[in-house]
mmCIF file of C-alpha atoms in Angstrom:
data_model
loop_
_atom_site.group_PDB
_atom_site.id
_atom_site.type_symbol
_atom_site.label_atom_id
_atom_site.label_comp_id
_atom_site.label_asym_id
_atom_site.label_seq_id
_atom_site.Cartn_x
_atom_site.Cartn_y
_atom_site.Cartn_z
ATOM 1 C CA MET Y 1 -18.651 -5.425 15.652
ATOM 2 C CA SER Y 2 -20.515 -8.380 17.096
ATOM 3 C CA GLU Y 3 -19.500 -10.947 14.472
ATOM 4 C CA LEU Y 4 -16.325 -10.802 12.413
ATOM 5 C CA ALA Y 5 -16.500 -11.459 8.678
ATOM 6 C CA PRO Y 6 -13.843 -13.831 7.265
ATOM 7 C CA GLY Y 7 -10.464 -12.118 7.040
ATOM 8 C CA THR Y 8 -11.517 -9.322 9.405
ATOM 9 C CA MET Y 9 -9.165 -8.169 12.161
ATOM 10 C CA ALA Y 10 -10.539 -7.764 15.677
ATOM 11 C CA ILE Y 11 -10.186 -4.455 17.519
ATOM 12 C CA PRO Y 12 -7.669 -5.007 20.332
ATOM 13 C CA ASN Y 13 -8.232 -3.915 23.901
ATOM 14 C CA GLY Y 14 -6.304 -0.889 25.112
ATOM 15 C CA TRP Y 15 -5.237 0.225 21.656
ATOM 16 C CA ASP Y 16 -3.427 3.540 21.121
ATOM 17 C CA ARG Y 17 -6.117 6.027 20.095
ATOM 18 C CA ARG Y 18 -3.740 8.661 18.740
ATOM 19 C CA GLY Y 19 -3.379 9.493 15.064
ATOM 20 C CA LEU Y 20 -0.606 11.075 13.045
ATOM 21 C CA PRO Y 21 0.731 14.332 14.505
ATOM 22 C CA GLY Y 22 -0.480 17.569 12.973
ATOM 23 C CA TRP Y 23 2.853 18.506 11.384
ATOM 24 C CA THR Y 24 2.634 15.527 8.995
ATOM 25 C CA TYR Y 25 -0.226 17.237 7.161
ATOM 26 C CA HIS Y 26 1.710 20.277 5.972
ATOM 27 C CA SER Y 27 5.391 19.316 5.724
ATOM 28 C CA GLN Y 28 6.934 19.719 2.270
ATOM 29 C CA ALA Y 29 9.838 17.422 3.169
ATOM 30 C CA LEU Y 30 7.432 14.670 4.229
ATOM 31 C CA PHE Y 31 5.397 15.192 1.074
ATOM 32 C CA ASP Y 32 8.559 14.672 -0.997
ATOM 33 C CA LEU Y 33 9.233 11.463 0.914
ATOM 34 C CA GLU Y 34 5.647 10.295 0.441
ATOM 35 C CA ARG Y 35 6.140 10.640 -3.300
ATOM 36 C CA THR Y 36 9.181 8.371 -3.498
ATOM 37 C CA GLU Y 37 8.489 5.933 -0.660
ATOM 38 C CA LEU Y 38 4.708 5.615 -0.771
ATOM 39 C CA PHE Y 39 2.896 6.651 -3.916
ATOM 40 C CA LEU Y 40 5.331 5.589 -6.612
ATOM 41 C CA THR Y 41 6.082 2.252 -4.897
ATOM 42 C CA HIS Y 42 2.474 1.232 -4.176
ATOM 43 C CA TRP Y 43 -0.214 -0.104 -6.477
ATOM 44 C CA GLN Y 44 -2.527 2.506 -7.953
ATOM 45 C CA VAL Y 45 -5.857 1.667 -9.578
ATOM 46 C CA ALA Y 46 -5.866 3.355 -12.988
ATOM 47 C CA GLY Y 47 -8.939 2.014 -14.754
ATOM 48 C CA HIS Y 48 -10.697 -1.099 -15.981
ATOM 49 C CA VAL Y 49 -9.960 -3.320 -18.973
ATOM 50 C CA ASN Y 50 -13.301 -2.284 -20.458
ATOM 51 C CA ASP Y 51 -12.116 1.331 -20.499
ATOM 52 C CA VAL Y 52 -9.943 0.134 -23.403
ATOM 53 C CA PRO Y 53 -12.206 -2.382 -25.164
ATOM 54 C CA SER Y 54 -10.694 -2.280 -28.667
ATOM 55 C CA PRO Y 55 -7.150 -2.355 -30.113
ATOM 56 C CA GLY Y 56 -5.764 1.176 -30.096
ATOM 57 C CA ASP Y 57 -7.962 2.379 -27.215
ATOM 58 C CA TRP Y 58 -6.006 4.061 -24.416
ATOM 59 C CA ILE Y 59 -6.382 5.826 -21.087
ATOM 60 C CA SER Y 60 -3.752 7.850 -19.234
ATOM 61 C CA PHE Y 61 -2.720 8.020 -15.595
ATOM 62 C CA ASP Y 62 -0.503 10.753 -14.124
ATOM 63 C CA LEU Y 63 0.940 10.727 -10.621
ATOM 64 C CA LEU Y 64 3.479 13.097 -9.047
ATOM 65 C CA GLY Y 65 5.648 13.674 -12.096
ATOM 66 C CA GLU Y 66 5.201 10.204 -13.583
ATOM 67 C CA ARG Y 67 2.805 9.581 -16.428
ATOM 68 C CA ALA Y 68 1.509 6.379 -17.944
ATOM 69 C CA VAL Y 69 -0.547 5.311 -20.938
ATOM 70 C CA ILE Y 70 -2.550 2.085 -20.827
ATOM 71 C CA MET Y 71 -3.337 0.692 -24.279
ATOM 72 C CA ARG Y 72 -4.876 -2.393 -25.810
ATOM 73 C CA GLY Y 73 -2.648 -3.774 -28.563
ATOM 74 C CA ARG Y 74 -3.575 -5.338 -31.876
ATOM 75 C CA ASP Y 75 -3.241 -8.719 -30.174
ATOM 76 C CA GLY Y 76 -5.889 -7.756 -27.609
ATOM 77 C CA VAL Y 77 -3.377 -7.543 -24.753
ATOM 78 C CA VAL Y 78 -3.618 -4.555 -22.382
ATOM 79 C CA ARG Y 79 -0.212 -3.005 -21.604
ATOM 80 C CA ALA Y 80 1.053 0.012 -19.653
ATOM 81 C CA PHE Y 81 3.926 2.276 -20.723
ATOM 82 C CA HIS Y 82 5.537 5.454 -19.564
ATOM 83 C CA ASN Y 83 3.843 8.180 -21.601
ATOM 84 C CA LEU Y 84 7.220 9.452 -22.656
ATOM 85 C CA CYS Y 85 8.749 9.461 -26.152
ATOM 86 C CA ARG Y 86 12.227 7.959 -26.156
ATOM 87 C CA HIS Y 87 13.524 10.844 -28.253
ATOM 88 C CA ARG Y 88 12.961 13.942 -26.146
ATOM 89 C CA GLY Y 89 10.459 12.831 -23.538
ATOM 90 C CA ALA Y 90 7.287 14.364 -24.961
ATOM 91 C CA ARG Y 91 3.932 12.698 -24.336
ATOM 92 C CA VAL Y 92 3.022 10.174 -27.013
ATOM 93 C CA VAL Y 93 -0.678 10.636 -26.165
ATOM 94 C CA ASP Y 94 -2.360 13.663 -24.621
ATOM 95 C CA GLY Y 95 -5.586 13.725 -22.650
ATOM 96 C CA ALA Y 96 -7.521 11.346 -20.444
ATOM 97 C CA SER Y 97 -8.455 8.790 -23.105
ATOM 98 C CA GLY Y 98 -8.490 8.243 -26.817
ATOM 99 C CA HIS Y 99 -7.924 5.902 -29.735
ATOM 100 C CA CYS Y 100 -4.939 5.318 -32.020
ATOM 101 C CA LYS Y 101 -5.902 3.693 -35.304
ATOM 102 C CA GLY Y 102 -2.648 1.916 -35.971
ATOM 103 C CA ALA Y 103 0.134 3.604 -34.057
ATOM 104 C CA MET Y 104 1.099 6.254 -31.534
ATOM 105 C CA VAL Y 105 2.762 9.272 -33.151
ATOM 106 C CA CYS Y 106 4.710 11.723 -31.006
ATOM 107 C CA LEU Y 107 3.481 15.227 -31.833
ATOM 108 C CA PHE Y 108 6.910 16.762 -31.167
ATOM 109 C CA HIS Y 109 9.041 15.167 -33.905
ATOM 110 C CA GLY Y 110 6.877 12.385 -35.295
ATOM 111 C CA TRP Y 111 8.433 9.248 -33.847
ATOM 112 C CA VAL Y 112 6.000 6.373 -34.447
ATOM 113 C CA TYR Y 113 5.298 3.564 -31.962
ATOM 114 C CA ASN Y 114 3.316 0.381 -32.545
ATOM 115 C CA LEU Y 115 0.391 -0.384 -30.251
ATOM 116 C CA ASP Y 116 2.602 -2.822 -28.318
ATOM 117 C CA GLY Y 117 5.050 -0.001 -27.508
ATOM 118 C CA THR Y 118 7.792 -1.005 -29.936
ATOM 119 C CA LEU Y 119 9.337 1.737 -32.042
ATOM 120 C CA ARG Y 120 8.176 1.527 -35.646
ATOM 121 C CA GLY Y 121 10.399 4.324 -36.804
ATOM 122 C CA ALA Y 122 11.951 7.703 -36.094
ATOM 123 C CA ALA Y 123 11.399 10.722 -38.323
ATOM 124 C CA ARG Y 124 14.452 11.313 -40.537
ATOM 125 C CA PRO Y 125 16.118 8.065 -39.384
ATOM 126 C CA GLU Y 126 19.264 8.796 -41.378
ATOM 127 C CA SER Y 127 20.001 11.663 -38.986
ATOM 128 C CA PHE Y 128 20.487 9.272 -36.049
ATOM 129 C CA GLY Y 129 23.314 7.196 -37.435
ATOM 130 C CA ASP Y 130 23.301 3.478 -36.629
ATOM 131 C CA MET Y 131 20.316 3.398 -34.226
ATOM 132 C CA ASP Y 132 18.862 0.064 -33.109
ATOM 133 C CA ARG Y 133 15.084 0.563 -33.058
ATOM 134 C CA THR Y 134 14.593 -2.406 -30.727
ATOM 135 C CA GLN Y 135 16.340 -0.446 -27.971
ATOM 136 C CA PHE Y 136 13.987 2.565 -28.170
ATOM 137 C CA GLY Y 137 10.528 1.203 -27.523
ATOM 138 C CA LEU Y 138 8.304 2.809 -24.899
ATOM 139 C CA LYS Y 139 9.374 1.882 -21.381
ATOM 140 C CA PRO Y 140 6.900 -0.458 -19.664
ATOM 141 C CA VAL Y 141 5.177 0.337 -16.378
ATOM 142 C CA GLU Y 142 4.540 -2.548 -13.986
ATOM 143 C CA MET Y 143 0.885 -3.518 -14.352
ATOM 144 C CA GLU Y 144 -1.466 -6.164 -12.987
ATOM 145 C CA ILE Y 145 -5.125 -6.816 -13.786
ATOM 146 C CA TRP Y 146 -7.385 -8.082 -10.999
ATOM 147 C CA HIS Y 147 -11.079 -8.757 -11.593
ATOM 148 C CA GLY Y 148 -10.917 -6.385 -14.550
ATOM 149 C CA PHE Y 149 -9.365 -3.468 -12.656
ATOM 150 C CA ILE Y 150 -5.975 -2.225 -13.865
ATOM 151 C CA PHE Y 151 -3.298 -1.535 -11.267
ATOM 152 C CA LEU Y 152 0.002 0.255 -11.921
ATOM 153 C CA ARG Y 153 3.186 0.652 -9.902
ATOM 154 C CA PHE Y 154 5.857 3.062 -11.143
ATOM 155 C CA HIS Y 155 8.679 1.789 -8.907
ATOM 156 C CA PRO Y 156 9.225 -1.602 -7.223
ATOM 157 C CA GLY Y 157 7.821 -1.728 -3.706
ATOM 158 C CA SER Y 158 7.051 -3.874 -0.703
ATOM 159 C CA GLN Y 159 3.443 -4.683 -1.568
ATOM 160 C CA PRO Y 160 2.845 -8.224 -2.849
ATOM 161 C CA SER Y 161 0.992 -8.984 -6.078
ATOM 162 C CA VAL Y 162 -2.412 -7.331 -6.285
ATOM 163 C CA ALA Y 163 -4.168 -10.696 -6.018
ATOM 164 C CA ASP Y 164 -2.306 -11.549 -2.798
ATOM 165 C CA TRP Y 165 -2.713 -8.065 -1.355
ATOM 166 C CA LEU Y 166 -6.445 -7.867 -2.058
ATOM 167 C CA ALA Y 167 -7.195 -11.485 -1.157
ATOM 168 C CA PRO Y 168 -9.581 -10.355 1.655
ATOM 169 C CA TYR Y 169 -11.775 -8.854 -1.081
ATOM 170 C CA GLU Y 170 -11.595 -11.805 -3.493
ATOM 171 C CA VAL Y 171 -14.944 -13.416 -2.671
ATOM 172 C CA ASP Y 172 -16.903 -10.166 -2.992
ATOM 173 C CA PHE Y 173 -15.260 -9.014 -6.243
ATOM 174 C CA ALA Y 174 -15.934 -12.421 -7.790
ATOM 175 C CA ALA Y 175 -19.550 -12.230 -6.630
ATOM 176 C CA TYR Y 176 -19.940 -8.774 -8.167
ATOM 177 C CA ARG Y 177 -18.528 -10.056 -11.505
ATOM 178 C CA ALA Y 178 -16.320 -6.990 -11.508
ATOM 179 C CA GLU Y 179 -14.550 -8.001 -14.718
ATOM 180 C CA GLU Y 180 -17.853 -7.511 -16.619
ATOM 181 C CA LEU Y 181 -18.309 -3.839 -15.672
ATOM 182 C CA LEU Y 182 -18.587 -1.273 -18.469
ATOM 183 C CA PRO Y 183 -17.814 2.475 -18.332
ATOM 184 C CA ALA Y 184 -20.864 4.548 -17.468
ATOM 185 C CA ASP Y 185 -21.878 7.688 -19.327
ATOM 186 C CA ALA Y 186 -19.729 10.616 -18.153
ATOM 187 C CA ALA Y 187 -17.607 8.014 -16.420
ATOM 188 C CA ILE Y 188 -14.726 10.265 -15.308
ATOM 189 C CA TRP Y 189 -14.966 12.979 -12.675
ATOM 190 C CA ASP Y 190 -12.409 15.114 -10.862
ATOM 191 C CA SER Y 191 -12.065 18.186 -8.667
ATOM 192 C CA GLU Y 192 -9.437 19.848 -6.489
ATOM 193 C CA LEU Y 193 -9.540 20.352 -2.748
ATOM 194 C CA PRO Y 194 -7.265 22.698 -0.736
ATOM 195 C CA VAL Y 195 -6.181 20.021 1.751
ATOM 196 C CA ASN Y 196 -3.465 17.473 2.372
ATOM 197 C CA TRP Y 197 -4.457 14.140 0.861
ATOM 198 C CA LYS Y 198 -4.290 12.372 4.241
ATOM 199 C CA SER Y 199 -7.150 14.495 5.540
ATOM 200 C CA VAL Y 200 -9.359 13.065 2.791
ATOM 201 C CA ARG Y 201 -8.363 9.524 3.755
ATOM 202 C CA ASP Y 202 -8.952 10.202 7.451
ATOM 203 C CA VAL Y 203 -12.558 11.140 6.743
ATOM 204 C CA ASP Y 204 -13.116 8.217 4.412
ATOM 205 C CA ASN Y 205 -11.637 5.534 6.658
ATOM 206 C CA GLU Y 206 -14.364 5.598 9.300
ATOM 207 C CA GLY Y 207 -18.134 5.626 9.542
ATOM 208 C CA TYR Y 208 -18.449 7.122 13.008
ATOM 209 C CA HIS Y 209 -19.399 10.417 11.368
ATOM 210 C CA VAL Y 210 -22.184 9.007 9.160
ATOM 211 C CA PRO Y 211 -25.146 9.619 11.521
ATOM 212 C CA MET Y 212 -24.205 13.267 12.070
ATOM 213 C CA ALA Y 213 -22.609 14.325 8.790
ATOM 214 C CA HIS Y 214 -24.426 12.292 6.122
ATOM 215 C CA PRO Y 215 -28.227 12.527 6.424
ATOM 216 C CA ALA Y 216 -28.848 10.650 3.169
ATOM 217 C CA LEU Y 217 -26.540 7.760 4.001
ATOM 218 C CA GLN Y 218 -27.968 7.528 7.507
ATOM 219 C CA ASP Y 219 -31.452 7.481 6.018
ATOM 220 C CA LEU Y 220 -30.405 4.845 3.472
ATOM 221 C CA TYR Y 221 -28.377 2.407 5.543
ATOM 222 C CA GLY Y 222 -27.024 3.997 8.713
ATOM 223 C CA ARG Y 223 -28.547 1.377 11.000
ATOM 224 C CA SER Y 224 -26.471 -1.422 9.480
ATOM 225 C CA TYR Y 225 -23.212 0.357 8.594
ATOM 226 C CA VAL Y 226 -20.014 -1.352 9.756
ATOM 227 C CA ASP Y 227 -16.309 -0.827 9.051
ATOM 228 C CA ARG Y 228 -13.989 -3.818 8.780
ATOM 229 C CA VAL Y 229 -10.199 -3.874 8.915
ATOM 230 C CA HIS Y 230 -8.051 -6.476 7.193
ATOM 231 C CA PRO Y 231 -4.357 -7.326 6.821
ATOM 232 C CA GLY Y 232 -2.412 -5.237 4.305
ATOM 233 C CA ASN Y 233 -3.639 -1.870 5.619
ATOM 234 C CA LEU Y 234 -7.063 -2.546 4.122
ATOM 235 C CA VAL Y 235 -10.281 -1.042 5.469
ATOM 236 C CA SER Y 236 -13.680 -1.937 4.000
ATOM 237 C CA SER Y 237 -17.236 -0.884 4.802
ATOM 238 C CA TYR Y 238 -20.545 -2.674 4.444
ATOM 239 C CA ALA Y 239 -24.152 -1.549 4.822
ATOM 240 C CA GLU Y 240 -27.585 -2.811 3.779
ATOM 241 C CA PHE Y 241 -30.526 -0.661 2.709
ATOM 242 C CA GLY Y 242 -34.230 -1.434 2.608
ATOM 243 C CA ASP Y 243 -35.039 -1.921 6.279
ATOM 244 C CA GLN Y 244 -37.135 1.239 6.026
ATOM 245 C CA PRO Y 245 -38.580 3.151 3.031
ATOM 246 C CA GLY Y 246 -36.505 6.290 3.519
ATOM 247 C CA ARG Y 247 -37.580 9.853 4.288
ATOM 248 C CA LEU Y 248 -35.382 11.934 1.980
ATOM 249 C CA TRP Y 249 -36.585 12.113 -1.627
ATOM 250 C CA SER Y 250 -33.558 10.539 -3.301
ATOM 251 C CA VAL Y 251 -33.343 7.762 -0.699
ATOM 252 C CA LYS Y 252 -37.058 6.990 -0.834
ATOM 253 C CA ALA Y 253 -36.961 6.874 -4.642
ATOM 254 C CA TYR Y 254 -33.873 4.670 -4.682
ATOM 255 C CA VAL Y 255 -35.165 2.173 -2.119
ATOM 256 C CA GLY Y 256 -38.514 1.968 -3.888
ATOM 257 C CA LEU Y 257 -37.108 1.598 -7.389
ATOM 258 C CA ALA Y 258 -33.835 -0.356 -7.191
ATOM 259 C CA PRO Y 259 -34.572 -3.782 -8.702
ATOM 260 C CA GLU Y 260 -33.213 -6.776 -6.814
ATOM 261 C CA GLN Y 261 -30.255 -8.391 -8.568
ATOM 262 C CA ASP Y 262 -30.978 -12.062 -8.009
ATOM 263 C CA TRP Y 263 -27.626 -13.087 -9.536
ATOM 264 C CA LEU Y 264 -25.865 -11.603 -6.509
ATOM 265 C CA PRO Y 265 -25.480 -13.503 -3.253
ATOM 266 C CA GLU Y 266 -28.287 -12.556 -0.902
ATOM 267 C CA ARG Y 267 -25.935 -10.631 1.411
ATOM 268 C CA LEU Y 268 -25.019 -8.250 -1.457
ATOM 269 C CA ARG Y 269 -28.403 -7.747 -3.106
ATOM 270 C CA LYS Y 270 -29.211 -4.705 -0.970
ATOM 271 C CA ALA Y 271 -25.689 -3.740 0.070
ATOM 272 C CA TRP Y 272 -23.479 -0.740 -0.581
ATOM 273 C CA THR Y 273 -19.879 -1.827 -0.109
ATOM 274 C CA TYR Y 274 -16.596 0.099 -0.051
ATOM 275 C CA TYR Y 275 -13.147 -1.488 -0.385
ATOM 276 C CA GLY Y 276 -10.200 0.682 0.658
ATOM 277 C CA LEU Y 277 -6.918 0.433 -1.247
ATOM 278 C CA PHE Y 278 -3.896 1.653 0.698
ATOM 279 C CA PRO Y 279 -2.752 4.364 0.415
ATOM 280 C CA ASN Y 280 -5.256 6.507 -1.477
ATOM 281 C CA ALA Y 281 -8.187 4.840 -3.238
ATOM 282 C CA VAL Y 282 -11.526 3.070 -2.814
ATOM 283 C CA ILE Y 283 -13.505 0.739 -5.075
ATOM 284 C CA ALA Y 284 -17.223 0.899 -4.249
ATOM 285 C CA PHE Y 285 -20.163 -1.225 -5.384
ATOM 286 C CA THR Y 286 -23.909 -0.881 -5.334
ATOM 287 C CA PRO Y 287 -26.098 -3.676 -6.723
ATOM 288 C CA GLU Y 288 -26.486 -1.814 -10.018
ATOM 289 C CA GLY Y 289 -22.986 -0.415 -10.594
ATOM 290 C CA ALA Y 290 -19.561 0.472 -9.267
ATOM 291 C CA GLN Y 291 -16.951 3.196 -9.131
ATOM 292 C CA PHE Y 292 -13.460 3.821 -7.923
ATOM 293 C CA TYR Y 293 -12.247 7.087 -6.494
ATOM 294 C CA GLN Y 294 -8.809 8.197 -5.395
ATOM 295 C CA ASP Y 295 -6.922 11.125 -3.921
ATOM 296 C CA ILE Y 296 -4.043 12.287 -6.120
ATOM 297 C CA PRO Y 297 -1.690 14.538 -4.113
ATOM 298 C CA LEU Y 298 -0.560 17.669 -5.929
ATOM 299 C CA SER Y 299 1.213 19.464 -3.083
ATOM 300 C CA PRO Y 300 1.160 19.360 0.743
ATOM 301 C CA GLY Y 301 -1.967 21.534 0.654
ATOM 302 C CA LYS Y 302 -3.711 20.518 -2.567
ATOM 303 C CA THR Y 303 -5.323 17.236 -3.613
ATOM 304 C CA ARG Y 304 -7.039 16.132 -6.803
ATOM 305 C CA LEU Y 305 -10.121 13.994 -6.213
ATOM 306 C CA THR Y 306 -10.898 11.791 -9.194
ATOM 307 C CA GLY Y 307 -12.503 8.538 -10.181
ATOM 308 C CA ARG Y 308 -14.356 6.484 -12.772
ATOM 309 C CA MET Y 309 -17.911 5.098 -12.769
ATOM 310 C CA TYR Y 310 -19.163 1.806 -14.190
ATOM 311 C CA ARG Y 311 -22.447 0.096 -15.080
ATOM 312 C CA ARG Y 312 -23.705 -3.385 -15.833
ATOM 313 C CA ALA Y 313 -23.689 -4.678 -19.405
ATOM 314 C CA ASP Y 314 -27.338 -5.778 -19.120
ATOM 315 C CA GLU Y 315 -28.482 -2.534 -17.504
ATOM 316 C CA THR Y 316 -32.246 -2.054 -17.634
ATOM 317 C CA ARG Y 317 -34.081 1.272 -17.463
ATOM 318 C CA GLU Y 318 -34.836 0.660 -13.769
ATOM 319 C CA MET Y 319 -31.174 -0.121 -13.048
ATOM 320 C CA ARG Y 320 -30.074 3.038 -14.870
ATOM 321 C CA ILE Y 321 -32.464 5.179 -12.838
ATOM 322 C CA ALA Y 322 -31.371 3.474 -9.612
ATOM 323 C CA ARG Y 323 -27.734 4.093 -10.538
ATOM 324 C CA TYR Y 324 -28.543 7.777 -11.131
ATOM 325 C CA LEU Y 325 -30.269 8.046 -7.751
ATOM 326 C CA ALA Y 326 -27.287 6.363 -6.080
ATOM 327 C CA TYR Y 327 -25.072 8.924 -7.814
ATOM 328 C CA ARG Y 328 -27.210 11.766 -6.396
ATOM 329 C CA ILE Y 329 -26.831 10.369 -2.886
ATOM 330 C CA ASP Y 330 -23.095 9.873 -3.402
ATOM 331 C CA ARG Y 331 -22.689 13.384 -4.803
ATOM 332 C CA GLU Y 332 -24.144 14.985 -1.695
ATOM 333 C CA THR Y 333 -22.096 12.676 0.528
ATOM 334 C CA SER Y 334 -18.916 13.680 -1.303
ATOM 335 C CA LYS Y 335 -19.669 17.380 -0.774
ATOM 336 C CA GLU Y 336 -20.181 16.756 2.925
ATOM 337 C CA ASP Y 337 -16.948 14.754 3.182
ATOM 338 C CA GLN Y 338 -14.997 17.449 1.369
ATOM 339 C CA GLN Y 339 -16.103 20.050 3.921
ATOM 340 C CA LEU Y 340 -15.145 17.720 6.756
ATOM 341 C CA ALA Y 341 -11.713 17.223 5.175
ATOM 342 C CA ILE Y 342 -11.211 20.993 4.951
ATOM 343 C CA TRP Y 343 -12.140 21.508 8.589
ATOM 344 C CA SER Y 344 -9.970 18.602 9.709
ATOM 345 C CA ASN Y 345 -6.996 19.701 7.642
ATOM 346 C CA GLU Y 346 -7.029 23.321 8.797
ATOM 347 C CA SER Y 347 -7.001 22.202 12.431
ATOM 348 C CA MET Y 348 -3.588 20.579 11.910
ATOM 349 C CA LYS Y 349 -1.930 23.992 11.876
ATOM 350 C CA SER Y 350 -3.542 25.160 15.103
ATOM 351 C CA THR Y 351 -1.395 25.364 18.237
ATOM 352 C CA ALA Y 352 -4.406 24.050 20.144
ATOM 353 C CA PHE Y 353 -4.469 20.762 18.221
ATOM 354 C CA GLU Y 354 -2.924 18.044 20.365
ATOM 355 C CA ASN Y 355 -3.772 14.841 18.500
ATOM 356 C CA PHE Y 356 -6.626 12.561 17.562
ATOM 357 C CA HIS Y 357 -8.499 10.623 20.243
ATOM 358 C CA LEU Y 358 -10.147 7.882 18.229
ATOM 359 C CA SER Y 359 -13.279 5.867 18.927
ATOM 360 C CA ASP Y 360 -13.488 2.108 18.450
ATOM 361 C CA LEU Y 361 -15.650 3.066 15.455
ATOM 362 C CA GLU Y 362 -12.596 4.834 14.007
ATOM 363 C CA TYR Y 363 -10.170 1.948 14.338
ATOM 364 C CA GLY Y 364 -9.786 1.949 10.548
ATOM 365 C CA VAL Y 365 -8.068 5.328 10.817
ATOM 366 C CA ARG Y 366 -5.570 3.853 13.271
ATOM 367 C CA VAL Y 367 -4.896 0.856 11.001
ATOM 368 C CA TYR Y 368 -4.282 3.202 8.096
ATOM 369 C CA HIS Y 369 -1.975 5.423 10.155
ATOM 370 C CA ASP Y 370 -0.053 2.385 11.402
ATOM 371 C CA GLY Y 371 0.622 1.355 7.827
ATOM 372 C CA PHE Y 372 1.875 4.846 7.158
ATOM 373 C CA ARG Y 373 4.140 4.794 10.215
ATOM 374 C CA ARG Y 374 5.727 1.510 9.168
ATOM 375 C CA ILE Y 375 6.760 2.948 5.818
ATOM 376 C CA LEU Y 376 7.657 6.425 7.088
ATOM 377 C CA PRO Y 377 8.631 6.021 10.761
ATOM 378 C CA VAL Y 378 9.555 9.701 10.996
ATOM 379 C CA THR Y 379 5.802 10.299 11.327
ATOM 380 C CA ARG Y 380 5.951 8.717 14.785
ATOM 381 C CA LEU Y 381 7.710 11.826 16.075
ATOM 382 C CA PRO Y 382 5.272 14.098 17.917
ATOM 383 C CA ASP Y 383 7.197 17.248 17.018
ATOM 384 C CA PRO Y 384 8.276 18.226 13.494
ATOM 385 C CA PRO Y 385 11.935 17.554 12.678
ATOM 386 C CA ALA Y 386 13.928 20.092 10.679
ATOM 387 C CA GLU Y 387 12.765 19.918 7.070
ATOM 388 C CA ASP Y 388 16.310 19.492 5.741
ATOM 389 C CA GLN Y 389 16.911 16.576 8.137
ATOM 390 C CA LEU Y 390 13.602 14.746 7.794
ATOM 391 C CA ALA Y 391 14.679 12.270 5.084
ATOM 392 C CA ASN Y 392 17.867 11.331 6.952
ATOM 393 C CA ILE Y 393 15.987 10.872 10.212
ATOM 394 C CA ASN Y 394 13.464 8.625 8.468
ATOM 395 C CA GLU Y 395 16.249 6.514 6.954
ATOM 396 C CA ASN Y 396 17.936 6.102 10.332
ATOM 397 C CA LEU Y 397 14.657 5.101 11.962
ATOM 398 C CA LEU Y 398 14.076 2.506 9.243
ATOM 399 C CA LEU Y 399 17.551 1.065 9.819
ATOM 400 C CA THR Y 400 16.957 0.917 13.563
ATOM 401 C CA THR Y 401 13.623 -0.834 13.036
ATOM 402 C CA HIS Y 402 15.145 -3.398 10.681
ATOM 403 C CA GLU Y 403 18.027 -4.093 13.047
ATOM 404 C CA SER Y 404 15.717 -4.614 16.018
ATOM 405 C CA GLN Y 405 13.512 -6.979 14.004
ATOM 406 C CA SER Y 406 16.496 -9.047 12.861
ATOM 407 C CA ASN Y 407 17.838 -9.479 16.417
#
């Protein structure tokens, strides 16, 4: 990296090129700890305010046993609640998205909730004695909106507000007018991969593999691709296309057709940009659209890959075609990355695997792993601890770290 962008961290000399040890990719005890100490206490991107444009519109978000519903109320305010009826815990909405005309009605016993989450009434209220309805509204989920994107956090955690955390991305998201994005046709996608979620992140957090593994991306922008690391365990990527016409069909068509968006700053008019969100998501922009994608862990060896796609409100026919061509390139890239994640993940169980030996071009992987080690210091151990002792060992290591920092 010859010139550092504002807010970019320099790669130090003599840095430790090792990654997480192999055992961390298949330990059930560590996975359980990741759930409580990482995923449920860190911000998760769940959608965009324009996914719920009208009162009564809702989307859902499920994560490791927790489930949320995000709804726009009659007053136009977007709110997040636990998708859990206060009577017996059934879902008050079912599916990925939908619309409630005037209220949410639990399909189990018919409890009715207003669009702001307050309880309108229980079925057969006389059977509950002297029940105070004000005490039985849907439980809120912590939510923040940043440049139109909706972030949730199920449990309190160490991350600051989303705006403070993602400050290194502020200038770009403002330039992209991210709050104006609209859902694209067939906006939601998902699939499952038989790997630990960290293997997906390891592939995605570096561009060293682009020239070899991604022919279309290399053809499109490989000459200019650069990864950048920022405070807050953030890793972003930037690349410009158009320095050559492209050889592959989809790349050649995209470069030739994509209309220049003169409302963007010049540095973004022909850029594809990726903004990592620790621990498990990315928001990506092209000049004509955007998407976010994330890795939802299901078990130590299974991960759900999902995301949502967005377009511009003033999308022209040329922009729509360019967005489709970008999707074709992205689709092939995703298939290639998924295979790399499978190969990488299966190596973690081999007795021959010693550890990573990372290139300077993979420093983003190290930054990500360092963030992981700070939260779960047990992952610093080269050999796997006993599964029934892992949580206690991690707690003791955290206490030792805190004591040394306070002295």
